[in-house]
């Protein structure tokens, strides 16, 4: 059995520990300040036409019904708890409604025909000035209801 020993001066050991700590801090800082990019964060999504909106939903692996519902809204200047929670979901996918406070927007709703989460699933696209600013996937039924971020059907960002 062989034993290998390395002799190092305390200054050398301290220097190595300091360098290693610096590298770890740099990696953590870069990772935390550069989260994984999502579709919305990496590029602006135009939603000026029904075809563009349906194409966006299809690009995530969902099959939207050809019929769309449209509802005009004003994003509130002051967010209540519901809007704050909804905006947290939007931030998870790279959107943020805060810059649009007080502005008019349109919610386009599509029934999803190929959802594995149930039969009543719909996709909502929040559009302001023909630009996608928010999106969600939900089941509004009382028994199985949910509201989640509209991400790729396979669960990847």
PDB file of C-alpha atoms in Angstrom:
ATOM      1  CA  UNK A   1       0.000   0.000   0.000  1.00  0.00           C
ATOM      2  CA  UNK A   2       1.345   3.384  -0.993  1.00  0.00           C
ATOM      3  CA  UNK A   3       0.583   6.661   0.660  1.00  0.00           C
ATOM      4  CA  UNK A   4       1.034   9.874  -1.251  1.00  0.00           C
ATOM      5  CA  UNK A   5       1.568  13.047   0.687  1.00  0.00           C
ATOM      6  CA  UNK A   6       1.733  16.570  -0.552  1.00  0.00           C
ATOM      7  CA  UNK A   7       3.453  19.242   1.407  1.00  0.00           C
ATOM      8  CA  UNK A   8       2.091  22.712   0.962  1.00  0.00           C
ATOM      9  CA  UNK A   9       2.664  25.892   2.805  1.00  0.00           C
ATOM     10  CA  UNK A  10      -0.350  27.387   4.605  1.00  0.00           C
ATOM     11  CA  UNK A  11      -0.287  30.365   2.221  1.00  0.00           C
ATOM     12  CA  UNK A  12      -0.559  28.009  -0.755  1.00  0.00           C
ATOM     13  CA  UNK A  13      -3.491  26.116   0.779  1.00  0.00           C
ATOM     14  CA  UNK A  14      -5.241  29.387   1.638  1.00  0.00           C
ATOM     15  CA  UNK A  15      -4.674  30.651  -1.926  1.00  0.00           C
ATOM     16  CA  UNK A  16      -6.157  27.484  -3.435  1.00  0.00           C
ATOM     17  CA  UNK A  17      -9.202  27.658  -1.157  1.00  0.00           C
ATOM     18  CA  UNK A  18      -9.670  31.331  -1.989  1.00  0.00           C
ATOM     19  CA  UNK A  19      -9.417  30.662  -5.742  1.00  0.00           C
ATOM     20  CA  UNK A  20     -11.884  27.756  -5.542  1.00  0.00           C
ATOM     21  CA  UNK A  21     -14.336  29.872  -3.543  1.00  0.00           C
ATOM     22  CA  UNK A  22     -14.060  32.658  -6.120  1.00  0.00           C
ATOM     23  CA  UNK A  23     -14.827  30.265  -8.963  1.00  0.00           C
ATOM     24  CA  UNK A  24     -17.878  28.907  -7.116  1.00  0.00           C
ATOM     25  CA  UNK A  25     -19.166  32.429  -6.433  1.00  0.00           C
ATOM     26  CA  UNK A  26     -18.761  33.403 -10.103  1.00  0.00           C
ATOM     27  CA  UNK A  27     -20.608  30.279 -11.289  1.00  0.00           C
ATOM     28  CA  UNK A  28     -23.461  30.799  -8.818  1.00  0.00           C
ATOM     29  CA  UNK A  29     -23.776  34.476  -9.677  1.00  0.00           C
ATOM     30  CA  UNK A  30     -23.920  33.762 -13.408  1.00  0.00           C
ATOM     31  CA  UNK A  31     -26.415  30.909 -12.988  1.00  0.00           C
ATOM     32  CA  UNK A  32     -28.775  32.842 -10.719  1.00  0.00           C
ATOM     33  CA  UNK A  33     -28.703  35.995 -12.853  1.00  0.00           C
ATOM     34  CA  UNK A  34     -29.192  34.169 -16.160  1.00  0.00           C
ATOM     35  CA  UNK A  35     -32.160  31.810 -15.724  1.00  0.00           C
ATOM     36  CA  UNK A  36     -33.205  29.384 -18.423  1.00  0.00           C
ATOM     37  CA  UNK A  37     -34.688  31.330 -21.309  1.00  0.00           C
ATOM     38  CA  UNK A  38     -38.242  30.678 -22.321  1.00  0.00           C
ATOM     39  CA  UNK A  39     -39.954  31.327 -25.634  1.00  0.00           C
ATOM     40  CA  UNK A  40     -41.295  34.667 -24.470  1.00  0.00           C
ATOM     41  CA  UNK A  41     -38.079  35.865 -22.887  1.00  0.00           C
ATOM     42  CA  UNK A  42     -35.903  35.024 -25.859  1.00  0.00           C
ATOM     43  CA  UNK A  43     -38.056  36.746 -28.489  1.00  0.00           C
ATOM     44  CA  UNK A  44     -41.192  38.781 -28.860  1.00  0.00           C
ATOM     45  CA  UNK A  45     -44.195  36.749 -29.999  1.00  0.00           C
ATOM     46  CA  UNK A  46     -46.487  38.513 -32.439  1.00  0.00           C
ATOM     47  CA  UNK A  47     -50.164  37.691 -31.930  1.00  0.00           C
ATOM     48  CA  UNK A  48     -51.874  40.132 -34.268  1.00  0.00           C
ATOM     49  CA  UNK A  49     -53.820  37.441 -36.160  1.00  0.00           C
ATOM     50  CA  UNK A  50     -55.721  34.295 -35.225  1.00  0.00           C
ATOM     51  CA  UNK A  51     -53.263  32.259 -37.302  1.00  0.00           C
ATOM     52  CA  UNK A  52     -50.298  33.629 -35.326  1.00  0.00           C
ATOM     53  CA  UNK A  53     -52.027  32.876 -32.031  1.00  0.00           C
ATOM     54  CA  UNK A  54     -52.942  29.315 -33.046  1.00  0.00           C
ATOM     55  CA  UNK A  55     -49.425  28.775 -34.436  1.00  0.00           C
ATOM     56  CA  UNK A  56     -47.938  29.790 -31.098  1.00  0.00           C
ATOM     57  CA  UNK A  57     -50.137  27.305 -29.231  1.00  0.00           C
ATOM     58  CA  UNK A  58     -49.330  24.582 -31.785  1.00  0.00           C
ATOM     59  CA  UNK A  59     -45.603  25.275 -31.371  1.00  0.00           C
ATOM     60  CA  UNK A  60     -45.989  24.145 -27.747  1.00  0.00           C
ATOM     61  CA  UNK A  61     -47.545  20.833 -28.792  1.00  0.00           C
ATOM     62  CA  UNK A  62     -51.216  21.682 -28.232  1.00  0.00           C
ATOM     63  CA  UNK A  63     -53.998  21.531 -30.808  1.00  0.00           C
ATOM     64  CA  UNK A  64     -56.254  24.592 -30.411  1.00  0.00           C
ATOM     65  CA  UNK A  65     -59.839  24.615 -31.649  1.00  0.00           C
ATOM     66  CA  UNK A  66     -60.312  26.854 -34.664  1.00  0.00           C
ATOM     67  CA  UNK A  67     -62.895  28.897 -32.731  1.00  0.00           C
ATOM     68  CA  UNK A  68     -61.512  31.596 -30.473  1.00  0.00           C
ATOM     69  CA  UNK A  69     -63.220  33.697 -27.844  1.00  0.00           C
ATOM     70  CA  UNK A  70     -62.098  37.255 -27.303  1.00  0.00           C
ATOM     71  CA  UNK A  71     -62.457  39.426 -24.200  1.00  0.00           C
ATOM     72  CA  UNK A  72     -61.250  43.025 -23.846  1.00  0.00           C
ATOM     73  CA  UNK A  73     -59.693  43.838 -20.463  1.00  0.00           C
ATOM     74  CA  UNK A  74     -57.790  46.587 -18.713  1.00  0.00           C
ATOM     75  CA  UNK A  75     -54.825  45.343 -16.707  1.00  0.00           C
ATOM     76  CA  UNK A  76     -55.299  46.986 -13.300  1.00  0.00           C
ATOM     77  CA  UNK A  77     -52.917  49.713 -12.167  1.00  0.00           C
ATOM     78  CA  UNK A  78     -52.843  48.149  -8.698  1.00  0.00           C
ATOM     79  CA  UNK A  79     -52.586  44.360  -8.523  1.00  0.00           C
ATOM     80  CA  UNK A  80     -54.734  42.535  -6.004  1.00  0.00           C
ATOM     81  CA  UNK A  81     -53.762  39.091  -4.681  1.00  0.00           C
ATOM     82  CA  UNK A  82     -55.263  37.316  -7.715  1.00  0.00           C
ATOM     83  CA  UNK A  83     -53.300  39.419 -10.215  1.00  0.00           C
ATOM     84  CA  UNK A  84     -50.127  39.135  -8.121  1.00  0.00           C
ATOM     85  CA  UNK A  85     -50.435  35.325  -8.099  1.00  0.00           C
ATOM     86  CA  UNK A  86     -51.268  35.257 -11.825  1.00  0.00           C
ATOM     87  CA  UNK A  87     -48.259  37.436 -12.598  1.00  0.00           C
ATOM     88  CA  UNK A  88     -46.015  35.019 -10.677  1.00  0.00           C
ATOM     89  CA  UNK A  89     -47.168  32.276 -13.059  1.00  0.00           C
ATOM     90  CA  UNK A  90     -46.375  34.594 -15.972  1.00  0.00           C
ATOM     91  CA  UNK A  91     -42.899  35.330 -14.629  1.00  0.00           C
ATOM     92  CA  UNK A  92     -42.181  31.575 -14.534  1.00  0.00           C
ATOM     93  CA  UNK A  93     -42.436  31.556 -18.316  1.00  0.00           C
ATOM     94  CA  UNK A  94     -40.690  34.844 -19.022  1.00  0.00           C
ATOM     95  CA  UNK A  95     -43.669  37.220 -19.110  1.00  0.00           C
ATOM     96  CA  UNK A  96     -44.376  40.100 -16.732  1.00  0.00           C
ATOM     97  CA  UNK A  97     -47.639  42.045 -16.633  1.00  0.00           C
ATOM     98  CA  UNK A  98     -46.303  44.867 -14.445  1.00  0.00           C
ATOM     99  CA  UNK A  99     -45.137  47.084 -17.355  1.00  0.00           C
ATOM    100  CA  UNK A 100     -48.683  46.868 -18.750  1.00  0.00           C
ATOM    101  CA  UNK A 101     -50.521  48.160 -15.675  1.00  0.00           C
ATOM    102  CA  UNK A 102     -53.443  50.351 -16.694  1.00  0.00           C
ATOM    103  CA  UNK A 103     -53.233  49.333 -20.360  1.00  0.00           C
ATOM    104  CA  UNK A 104     -55.901  47.734 -22.522  1.00  0.00           C
ATOM    105  CA  UNK A 105     -55.338  44.125 -23.546  1.00  0.00           C
ATOM    106  CA  UNK A 106     -57.268  41.278 -25.112  1.00  0.00           C
ATOM    107  CA  UNK A 107     -57.573  37.729 -23.799  1.00  0.00           C
ATOM    108  CA  UNK A 108     -57.936  35.163 -26.575  1.00  0.00           C
ATOM    109  CA  UNK A 109     -59.257  31.798 -25.416  1.00  0.00           C
ATOM    110  CA  UNK A 110     -58.944  28.500 -27.272  1.00  0.00           C
ATOM    111  CA  UNK A 111     -60.292  25.088 -26.330  1.00  0.00           C
ATOM    112  CA  UNK A 112     -57.429  22.584 -26.386  1.00  0.00           C
ATOM    113  CA  UNK A 113     -58.374  19.458 -28.328  1.00  0.00           C
ATOM    114  CA  UNK A 114     -55.429  17.221 -27.394  1.00  0.00           C
ATOM    115  CA  UNK A 115     -54.869  17.844 -23.695  1.00  0.00           C
ATOM    116  CA  UNK A 116     -53.935  14.960 -21.457  1.00  0.00           C
ATOM    117  CA  UNK A 117     -55.160  16.996 -18.460  1.00  0.00           C
ATOM    118  CA  UNK A 118     -58.874  16.635 -19.191  1.00  0.00           C
ATOM    119  CA  UNK A 119     -61.620  17.567 -21.634  1.00  0.00           C
ATOM    120  CA  UNK A 120     -62.323  21.130 -20.452  1.00  0.00           C
ATOM    121  CA  UNK A 121     -58.810  22.509 -20.885  1.00  0.00           C
ATOM    122  CA  UNK A 122     -58.409  25.934 -22.467  1.00  0.00           C
ATOM    123  CA  UNK A 123     -55.448  28.129 -23.385  1.00  0.00           C
ATOM    124  CA  UNK A 124     -55.604  31.860 -22.720  1.00  0.00           C
ATOM    125  CA  UNK A 125     -53.329  34.299 -24.516  1.00  0.00           C
ATOM    126  CA  UNK A 126     -53.049  37.829 -23.119  1.00  0.00           C
ATOM    127  CA  UNK A 127     -52.206  40.218 -25.956  1.00  0.00           C
ATOM    128  CA  UNK A 128     -51.376  43.917 -25.759  1.00  0.00           C
ATOM    129  CA  UNK A 129     -50.642  45.941 -28.907  1.00  0.00           C
ATOM    130  CA  UNK A 130     -50.477  42.712 -30.967  1.00  0.00           C
ATOM    131  CA  UNK A 131     -47.725  41.311 -28.684  1.00  0.00           C
ATOM    132  CA  UNK A 132     -48.097  38.273 -26.419  1.00  0.00           C
ATOM    133  CA  UNK A 133     -47.613  39.422 -22.818  1.00  0.00           C
ATOM    134  CA  UNK A 134     -49.035  36.438 -20.926  1.00  0.00           C
ATOM    135  CA  UNK A 135     -50.428  32.942 -21.365  1.00  0.00           C
ATOM    136  CA  UNK A 136     -51.936  30.168 -19.307  1.00  0.00           C
ATOM    137  CA  UNK A 137     -53.459  26.731 -19.561  1.00  0.00           C
ATOM    138  CA  UNK A 138     -56.443  26.056 -17.360  1.00  0.00           C
ATOM    139  CA  UNK A 139     -59.443  23.900 -16.622  1.00  0.00           C
ATOM    140  CA  UNK A 140     -62.167  26.199 -15.296  1.00  0.00           C
ATOM    141  CA  UNK A 141     -64.384  23.363 -14.044  1.00  0.00           C
ATOM    142  CA  UNK A 142     -65.172  23.312 -10.338  1.00  0.00           C
ATOM    143  CA  UNK A 143     -64.126  19.693  -9.762  1.00  0.00           C
ATOM    144  CA  UNK A 144     -60.838  19.437 -11.651  1.00  0.00           C
ATOM    145  CA  UNK A 145     -59.911  23.088 -12.057  1.00  0.00           C
ATOM    146  CA  UNK A 146     -56.331  24.297 -12.373  1.00  0.00           C
ATOM    147  CA  UNK A 147     -54.382  27.199 -13.828  1.00  0.00           C
ATOM    148  CA  UNK A 148     -50.761  26.733 -14.888  1.00  0.00           C
ATOM    149  CA  UNK A 149     -48.174  28.315 -17.169  1.00  0.00           C
ATOM    150  CA  UNK A 150     -48.604  27.577 -20.876  1.00  0.00           C
ATOM    151  CA  UNK A 151     -45.393  25.688 -21.595  1.00  0.00           C
ATOM    152  CA  UNK A 152     -44.479  22.905 -23.989  1.00  0.00           C
ATOM    153  CA  UNK A 153     -46.875  19.959 -23.751  1.00  0.00           C
ATOM    154  CA  UNK A 154     -43.971  17.650 -22.939  1.00  0.00           C
ATOM    155  CA  UNK A 155     -43.111  19.845 -19.922  1.00  0.00           C
ATOM    156  CA  UNK A 156     -39.939  21.431 -21.264  1.00  0.00           C
ATOM    157  CA  UNK A 157     -39.412  25.153 -21.461  1.00  0.00           C
TER     158      UNK A 157
END
